[in-house]
């Protein structure tokens, strides 16, 4: 049996690209043992001085329509919720508190991107959908809150500035379109030590004095 390389997948269920990524993760699972880690995308974006495409008026319709097209091309069920983005503090805390495995993570994403629902507006249904009792409360425990913050800080420290982000051997691969890059890296693990890659990581900024 081939030894699998550990990898960490940072996600927030608000991201359609994270949804499209996990629907293709089987392409990586023969080589990687991927641990899903819930973070708060809004917190990561603020920490990285970044903005999500849903917050940029000119980028929003293009991005959302691209998601529809990409899901169509991949044959992945896809339905936008009634509004987007939406707050994910409660569902992400719930996934933290449950130490959610892939089965639960899949269901949480499906609730948003297959059923097209915001968990905040139908909390009991969301809980049942992911395999929990209908009367499950929205998490308010200090340790759960702290862990979600810690996960988010961990993602930033690992080089993530958005989701989906997969970290392998200290290298952070961001975006649904980096799955092929990950596969190439696994086949060529010295990639980032090669001259052009090393230079690209440190190209001087021509806009600074």
PDB file of C-alpha atoms in Angstrom:
ATOM      1  CA  UNK A   1       0.000   0.000   0.000  1.00  0.00           C
ATOM      2  CA  UNK A   2       1.379   3.406  -1.011  1.00  0.00           C
ATOM      3  CA  UNK A   3       2.076   5.773   1.859  1.00  0.00           C
ATOM      4  CA  UNK A   4      -0.119   8.848   1.564  1.00  0.00           C
ATOM      5  CA  UNK A   5       1.267  12.312   2.159  1.00  0.00           C
ATOM      6  CA  UNK A   6      -0.586  14.370   4.784  1.00  0.00           C
ATOM      7  CA  UNK A   7      -2.297  17.509   3.511  1.00  0.00           C
ATOM      8  CA  UNK A   8      -4.545  20.142   5.065  1.00  0.00           C
ATOM      9  CA  UNK A   9      -7.600  21.553   3.312  1.00  0.00           C
ATOM     10  CA  UNK A  10      -8.868  24.903   4.612  1.00  0.00           C
ATOM     11  CA  UNK A  11     -12.487  25.657   3.782  1.00  0.00           C
ATOM     12  CA  UNK A  12     -15.564  27.749   4.457  1.00  0.00           C
ATOM     13  CA  UNK A  13     -18.930  26.542   3.185  1.00  0.00           C
ATOM     14  CA  UNK A  14     -19.677  30.014   1.814  1.00  0.00           C
ATOM     15  CA  UNK A  15     -17.202  29.405  -1.021  1.00  0.00           C
ATOM     16  CA  UNK A  16     -18.576  27.923  -4.258  1.00  0.00           C
ATOM     17  CA  UNK A  17     -15.019  27.200  -5.364  1.00  0.00           C
ATOM     18  CA  UNK A  18     -14.366  25.190  -2.207  1.00  0.00           C
ATOM     19  CA  UNK A  19     -17.503  23.200  -3.035  1.00  0.00           C
ATOM     20  CA  UNK A  20     -16.327  22.540  -6.594  1.00  0.00           C
ATOM     21  CA  UNK A  21     -12.922  21.529  -5.227  1.00  0.00           C
ATOM     22  CA  UNK A  22     -14.174  18.941  -2.746  1.00  0.00           C
ATOM     23  CA  UNK A  23     -16.329  17.391  -5.458  1.00  0.00           C
ATOM     24  CA  UNK A  24     -13.079  16.658  -7.316  1.00  0.00           C
ATOM     25  CA  UNK A  25     -10.861  15.734  -4.386  1.00  0.00           C
ATOM     26  CA  UNK A  26     -10.883  12.056  -5.377  1.00  0.00           C
ATOM     27  CA  UNK A  27      -8.290  13.060  -7.973  1.00  0.00           C
ATOM     28  CA  UNK A  28      -5.874  13.642  -5.087  1.00  0.00           C
ATOM     29  CA  UNK A  29      -6.907  11.023  -2.557  1.00  0.00           C
ATOM     30  CA  UNK A  30      -4.774   8.203  -3.961  1.00  0.00           C
ATOM     31  CA  UNK A  31      -1.713  10.259  -3.045  1.00  0.00           C
ATOM     32  CA  UNK A  32      -2.833  12.505  -0.200  1.00  0.00           C
ATOM     33  CA  UNK A  33      -4.412  12.009   3.216  1.00  0.00           C
ATOM     34  CA  UNK A  34      -6.406  15.244   3.291  1.00  0.00           C
ATOM     35  CA  UNK A  35      -7.656  16.686   6.587  1.00  0.00           C
ATOM     36  CA  UNK A  36     -10.528  19.193   6.243  1.00  0.00           C
ATOM     37  CA  UNK A  37     -10.130  22.225   8.526  1.00  0.00           C
ATOM     38  CA  UNK A  38     -12.948  24.776   8.866  1.00  0.00           C
ATOM     39  CA  UNK A  39     -11.960  28.428   8.983  1.00  0.00           C
ATOM     40  CA  UNK A  40     -13.777  31.751   8.791  1.00  0.00           C
ATOM     41  CA  UNK A  41     -13.209  33.140   5.317  1.00  0.00           C
ATOM     42  CA  UNK A  42     -14.089  36.690   6.306  1.00  0.00           C
ATOM     43  CA  UNK A  43     -11.468  36.622   9.042  1.00  0.00           C
ATOM     44  CA  UNK A  44      -8.844  35.222   6.678  1.00  0.00           C
ATOM     45  CA  UNK A  45      -9.601  37.834   4.027  1.00  0.00           C
ATOM     46  CA  UNK A  46      -9.255  40.643   6.568  1.00  0.00           C
ATOM     47  CA  UNK A  47      -6.001  39.210   7.925  1.00  0.00           C
ATOM     48  CA  UNK A  48      -4.600  38.887   4.400  1.00  0.00           C
ATOM     49  CA  UNK A  49      -5.858  42.355   3.356  1.00  0.00           C
ATOM     50  CA  UNK A  50      -7.928  40.680   0.671  1.00  0.00           C
ATOM     51  CA  UNK A  51     -11.540  40.800  -0.518  1.00  0.00           C
ATOM     52  CA  UNK A  52     -13.812  38.029  -1.709  1.00  0.00           C
ATOM     53  CA  UNK A  53     -15.202  38.337  -5.272  1.00  0.00           C
ATOM     54  CA  UNK A  54     -18.693  38.704  -3.835  1.00  0.00           C
ATOM     55  CA  UNK A  55     -17.602  41.995  -2.272  1.00  0.00           C
ATOM     56  CA  UNK A  56     -16.385  43.526  -5.560  1.00  0.00           C
ATOM     57  CA  UNK A  57     -19.245  44.852  -7.690  1.00  0.00           C
ATOM     58  CA  UNK A  58     -17.540  44.455 -11.076  1.00  0.00           C
ATOM     59  CA  UNK A  59     -16.247  40.982 -10.263  1.00  0.00           C
ATOM     60  CA  UNK A  60     -19.368  39.559  -8.643  1.00  0.00           C
ATOM     61  CA  UNK A  61     -21.570  38.643 -11.667  1.00  0.00           C
ATOM     62  CA  UNK A  62     -18.591  37.345 -13.649  1.00  0.00           C
ATOM     63  CA  UNK A  63     -17.462  35.115 -10.797  1.00  0.00           C
ATOM     64  CA  UNK A  64     -20.910  33.778 -10.025  1.00  0.00           C
ATOM     65  CA  UNK A  65     -21.684  32.999 -13.654  1.00  0.00           C
ATOM     66  CA  UNK A  66     -18.272  31.368 -14.024  1.00  0.00           C
ATOM     67  CA  UNK A  67     -19.168  29.071 -11.106  1.00  0.00           C
ATOM     68  CA  UNK A  68     -22.365  28.055 -12.897  1.00  0.00           C
ATOM     69  CA  UNK A  69     -20.405  27.371 -16.100  1.00  0.00           C
ATOM     70  CA  UNK A  70     -17.653  25.429 -14.341  1.00  0.00           C
ATOM     71  CA  UNK A  71     -20.113  23.244 -12.446  1.00  0.00           C
ATOM     72  CA  UNK A  72     -21.938  22.592 -15.724  1.00  0.00           C
ATOM     73  CA  UNK A  73     -18.703  21.614 -17.481  1.00  0.00           C
ATOM     74  CA  UNK A  74     -17.721  19.301 -14.620  1.00  0.00           C
ATOM     75  CA  UNK A  75     -21.175  17.755 -14.309  1.00  0.00           C
ATOM     76  CA  UNK A  76     -21.432  18.801 -10.654  1.00  0.00           C
ATOM     77  CA  UNK A  77     -24.858  19.715  -9.191  1.00  0.00           C
ATOM     78  CA  UNK A  78     -24.878  23.424  -8.408  1.00  0.00           C
ATOM     79  CA  UNK A  79     -27.428  25.916  -7.167  1.00  0.00           C
ATOM     80  CA  UNK A  80     -26.769  29.338  -5.703  1.00  0.00           C
ATOM     81  CA  UNK A  81     -28.467  30.090  -2.380  1.00  0.00           C
ATOM     82  CA  UNK A  82     -31.050  32.873  -2.291  1.00  0.00           C
ATOM     83  CA  UNK A  83     -28.392  35.369  -1.225  1.00  0.00           C
ATOM     84  CA  UNK A  84     -24.616  35.333  -1.196  1.00  0.00           C
ATOM     85  CA  UNK A  85     -22.317  35.871   0.557  1.00  0.00           C
ATOM     86  CA  UNK A  86     -23.864  35.138   3.943  1.00  0.00           C
ATOM     87  CA  UNK A  87     -22.528  34.798   7.484  1.00  0.00           C
ATOM     88  CA  UNK A  88     -20.978  31.411   8.247  1.00  0.00           C
ATOM     89  CA  UNK A  89     -19.823  31.923  11.834  1.00  0.00           C
ATOM     90  CA  UNK A  90     -22.437  29.560  13.312  1.00  0.00           C
ATOM     91  CA  UNK A  91     -22.119  26.694  10.789  1.00  0.00           C
ATOM     92  CA  UNK A  92     -18.323  26.901  10.750  1.00  0.00           C
ATOM     93  CA  UNK A  93     -18.257  26.814  14.562  1.00  0.00           C
ATOM     94  CA  UNK A  94     -20.573  23.816  14.433  1.00  0.00           C
ATOM     95  CA  UNK A  95     -18.209  21.986  12.087  1.00  0.00           C
ATOM     96  CA  UNK A  96     -15.307  22.850  14.388  1.00  0.00           C
ATOM     97  CA  UNK A  97     -17.147  21.600  17.452  1.00  0.00           C
ATOM     98  CA  UNK A  98     -18.090  18.367  15.695  1.00  0.00           C
ATOM     99  CA  UNK A  99     -14.549  17.819  14.427  1.00  0.00           C
ATOM    100  CA  UNK A 100     -16.355  17.263  11.141  1.00  0.00           C
ATOM    101  CA  UNK A 101     -15.139  14.410   8.958  1.00  0.00           C
ATOM    102  CA  UNK A 102     -15.418  14.429   5.186  1.00  0.00           C
ATOM    103  CA  UNK A 103     -18.907  12.918   5.222  1.00  0.00           C
ATOM    104  CA  UNK A 104     -20.226  15.796   7.340  1.00  0.00           C
ATOM    105  CA  UNK A 105     -18.258  18.387   5.392  1.00  0.00           C
ATOM    106  CA  UNK A 106     -19.735  17.087   2.133  1.00  0.00           C
ATOM    107  CA  UNK A 107     -23.248  17.344   3.534  1.00  0.00           C
ATOM    108  CA  UNK A 108     -22.656  20.867   4.825  1.00  0.00           C
ATOM    109  CA  UNK A 109     -21.487  22.021   1.396  1.00  0.00           C
ATOM    110  CA  UNK A 110     -24.363  20.195  -0.302  1.00  0.00           C
ATOM    111  CA  UNK A 111     -26.862  22.031   1.897  1.00  0.00           C
ATOM    112  CA  UNK A 112     -25.611  25.332   0.514  1.00  0.00           C
ATOM    113  CA  UNK A 113     -24.626  24.457  -3.066  1.00  0.00           C
ATOM    114  CA  UNK A 114     -27.009  21.623  -3.993  1.00  0.00           C
ATOM    115  CA  UNK A 115     -30.051  22.556  -1.908  1.00  0.00           C
ATOM    116  CA  UNK A 116     -29.300  26.270  -2.317  1.00  0.00           C
ATOM    117  CA  UNK A 117     -29.933  27.188   1.323  1.00  0.00           C
ATOM    118  CA  UNK A 118     -28.423  29.495   3.926  1.00  0.00           C
ATOM    119  CA  UNK A 119     -27.987  27.467   7.161  1.00  0.00           C
ATOM    120  CA  UNK A 120     -28.715  30.548   9.265  1.00  0.00           C
ATOM    121  CA  UNK A 121     -32.259  30.706   7.915  1.00  0.00           C
ATOM    122  CA  UNK A 122     -33.052  27.030   8.500  1.00  0.00           C
ATOM    123  CA  UNK A 123     -30.732  25.974  11.308  1.00  0.00           C
ATOM    124  CA  UNK A 124     -32.660  22.897  12.454  1.00  0.00           C
ATOM    125  CA  UNK A 125     -32.931  21.581   8.900  1.00  0.00           C
ATOM    126  CA  UNK A 126     -29.217  22.182   8.356  1.00  0.00           C
ATOM    127  CA  UNK A 127     -28.344  20.234  11.506  1.00  0.00           C
ATOM    128  CA  UNK A 128     -30.499  17.282  10.472  1.00  0.00           C
ATOM    129  CA  UNK A 129     -29.084  17.407   6.951  1.00  0.00           C
ATOM    130  CA  UNK A 130     -25.533  16.966   8.234  1.00  0.00           C
ATOM    131  CA  UNK A 131     -26.535  14.203  10.666  1.00  0.00           C
ATOM    132  CA  UNK A 132     -27.169  16.044  13.933  1.00  0.00           C
ATOM    133  CA  UNK A 133     -30.321  16.401  16.075  1.00  0.00           C
ATOM    134  CA  UNK A 134     -32.755  19.111  15.020  1.00  0.00           C
ATOM    135  CA  UNK A 135     -32.431  20.805  18.406  1.00  0.00           C
ATOM    136  CA  UNK A 136     -28.653  21.251  18.120  1.00  0.00           C
ATOM    137  CA  UNK A 137     -27.856  24.740  19.387  1.00  0.00           C
ATOM    138  CA  UNK A 138     -25.692  27.255  17.599  1.00  0.00           C
ATOM    139  CA  UNK A 139     -22.279  26.817  19.226  1.00  0.00           C
ATOM    140  CA  UNK A 140     -21.318  29.438  21.781  1.00  0.00           C
ATOM    141  CA  UNK A 141     -18.595  27.643  23.725  1.00  0.00           C
ATOM    142  CA  UNK A 142     -15.416  29.693  24.230  1.00  0.00           C
ATOM    143  CA  UNK A 143     -13.181  26.770  23.219  1.00  0.00           C
ATOM    144  CA  UNK A 144     -15.038  26.312  19.916  1.00  0.00           C
ATOM    145  CA  UNK A 145     -14.863  30.025  19.167  1.00  0.00           C
ATOM    146  CA  UNK A 146     -11.166  30.030  19.941  1.00  0.00           C
ATOM    147  CA  UNK A 147     -10.484  26.998  17.783  1.00  0.00           C
ATOM    148  CA  UNK A 148     -12.158  28.558  14.743  1.00  0.00           C
ATOM    149  CA  UNK A 149     -10.025  31.671  15.230  1.00  0.00           C
ATOM    150  CA  UNK A 150      -6.919  29.523  15.663  1.00  0.00           C
ATOM    151  CA  UNK A 151      -7.751  27.529  12.510  1.00  0.00           C
ATOM    152  CA  UNK A 152      -8.108  30.784  10.578  1.00  0.00           C
ATOM    153  CA  UNK A 153      -4.792  32.109  11.881  1.00  0.00           C
ATOM    154  CA  UNK A 154      -3.178  28.762  11.079  1.00  0.00           C
ATOM    155  CA  UNK A 155      -4.406  29.041   7.499  1.00  0.00           C
ATOM    156  CA  UNK A 156      -2.946  32.537   7.166  1.00  0.00           C
ATOM    157  CA  UNK A 157       0.371  31.393   8.646  1.00  0.00           C
ATOM    158  CA  UNK A 158       0.409  28.524   6.131  1.00  0.00           C
ATOM    159  CA  UNK A 159       0.178  31.020   3.272  1.00  0.00           C
ATOM    160  CA  UNK A 160      -3.571  30.968   2.602  1.00  0.00           C
ATOM    161  CA  UNK A 161      -5.281  34.206   1.570  1.00  0.00           C
ATOM    162  CA  UNK A 162      -8.593  32.651   0.524  1.00  0.00           C
ATOM    163  CA  UNK A 163     -10.325  29.299   0.083  1.00  0.00           C
ATOM    164  CA  UNK A 164     -10.109  26.606  -1.097  1.00  0.00           C
ATOM    165  CA  UNK A 165      -6.530  26.255   0.102  1.00  0.00           C
ATOM    166  CA  UNK A 166      -4.627  22.975   0.217  1.00  0.00           C
ATOM    167  CA  UNK A 167      -1.314  22.853   2.072  1.00  0.00           C
ATOM    168  CA  UNK A 168       1.127  20.075   1.197  1.00  0.00           C
ATOM    169  CA  UNK A 169       4.670  19.951   2.564  1.00  0.00           C
ATOM    170  CA  UNK A 170       4.433  23.617   3.530  1.00  0.00           C
ATOM    171  CA  UNK A 171       3.294  24.724   0.074  1.00  0.00           C
ATOM    172  CA  UNK A 172      -0.103  26.402  -0.179  1.00  0.00           C
ATOM    173  CA  UNK A 173      -2.149  25.801  -3.331  1.00  0.00           C
ATOM    174  CA  UNK A 174      -5.077  28.192  -3.586  1.00  0.00           C
ATOM    175  CA  UNK A 175      -8.087  27.798  -5.829  1.00  0.00           C
ATOM    176  CA  UNK A 176     -10.095  25.085  -7.516  1.00  0.00           C
ATOM    177  CA  UNK A 177      -7.883  25.330 -10.608  1.00  0.00           C
ATOM    178  CA  UNK A 178      -4.737  24.224  -8.726  1.00  0.00           C
ATOM    179  CA  UNK A 179      -5.615  20.522  -8.477  1.00  0.00           C
ATOM    180  CA  UNK A 180      -3.508  19.772 -11.555  1.00  0.00           C
ATOM    181  CA  UNK A 181      -0.672  21.842 -10.100  1.00  0.00           C
ATOM    182  CA  UNK A 182      -0.791  19.764  -6.908  1.00  0.00           C
ATOM    183  CA  UNK A 183      -0.591  16.570  -8.954  1.00  0.00           C
ATOM    184  CA  UNK A 184       2.388  17.916 -10.908  1.00  0.00           C
ATOM    185  CA  UNK A 185       4.107  18.919  -7.664  1.00  0.00           C
ATOM    186  CA  UNK A 186       3.569  15.464  -6.160  1.00  0.00           C
ATOM    187  CA  UNK A 187       5.161  13.939  -9.264  1.00  0.00           C
ATOM    188  CA  UNK A 188       8.003  16.478  -9.132  1.00  0.00           C
ATOM    189  CA  UNK A 189       8.581  17.350  -5.452  1.00  0.00           C
ATOM    190  CA  UNK A 190      11.670  19.480  -6.177  1.00  0.00           C
ATOM    191  CA  UNK A 191       9.541  21.873  -8.260  1.00  0.00           C
ATOM    192  CA  UNK A 192       9.749  24.846  -5.912  1.00  0.00           C
ATOM    193  CA  UNK A 193      13.523  24.543  -5.617  1.00  0.00           C
ATOM    194  CA  UNK A 194      13.951  24.957  -9.369  1.00  0.00           C
ATOM    195  CA  UNK A 195      15.424  28.259 -10.519  1.00  0.00           C
ATOM    196  CA  UNK A 196      12.365  29.733 -12.228  1.00  0.00           C
ATOM    197  CA  UNK A 197      10.027  28.854  -9.356  1.00  0.00           C
ATOM    198  CA  UNK A 198      12.446  30.199  -6.745  1.00  0.00           C
ATOM    199  CA  UNK A 199      12.822  33.433  -8.702  1.00  0.00           C
ATOM    200  CA  UNK A 200       9.070  33.794  -9.234  1.00  0.00           C
ATOM    201  CA  UNK A 201       8.535  33.621  -5.484  1.00  0.00           C
ATOM    202  CA  UNK A 202      10.829  36.617  -4.979  1.00  0.00           C
ATOM    203  CA  UNK A 203      10.344  38.833  -8.020  1.00  0.00           C
ATOM    204  CA  UNK A 204      10.985  42.449  -6.915  1.00  0.00           C
ATOM    205  CA  UNK A 205       7.983  44.780  -6.875  1.00  0.00           C
ATOM    206  CA  UNK A 206       8.437  47.374  -9.584  1.00  0.00           C
ATOM    207  CA  UNK A 207       5.883  49.746  -8.037  1.00  0.00           C
ATOM    208  CA  UNK A 208       7.789  50.424  -4.832  1.00  0.00           C
ATOM    209  CA  UNK A 209      10.372  53.241  -4.618  1.00  0.00           C
TER     210      UNK A 209
END
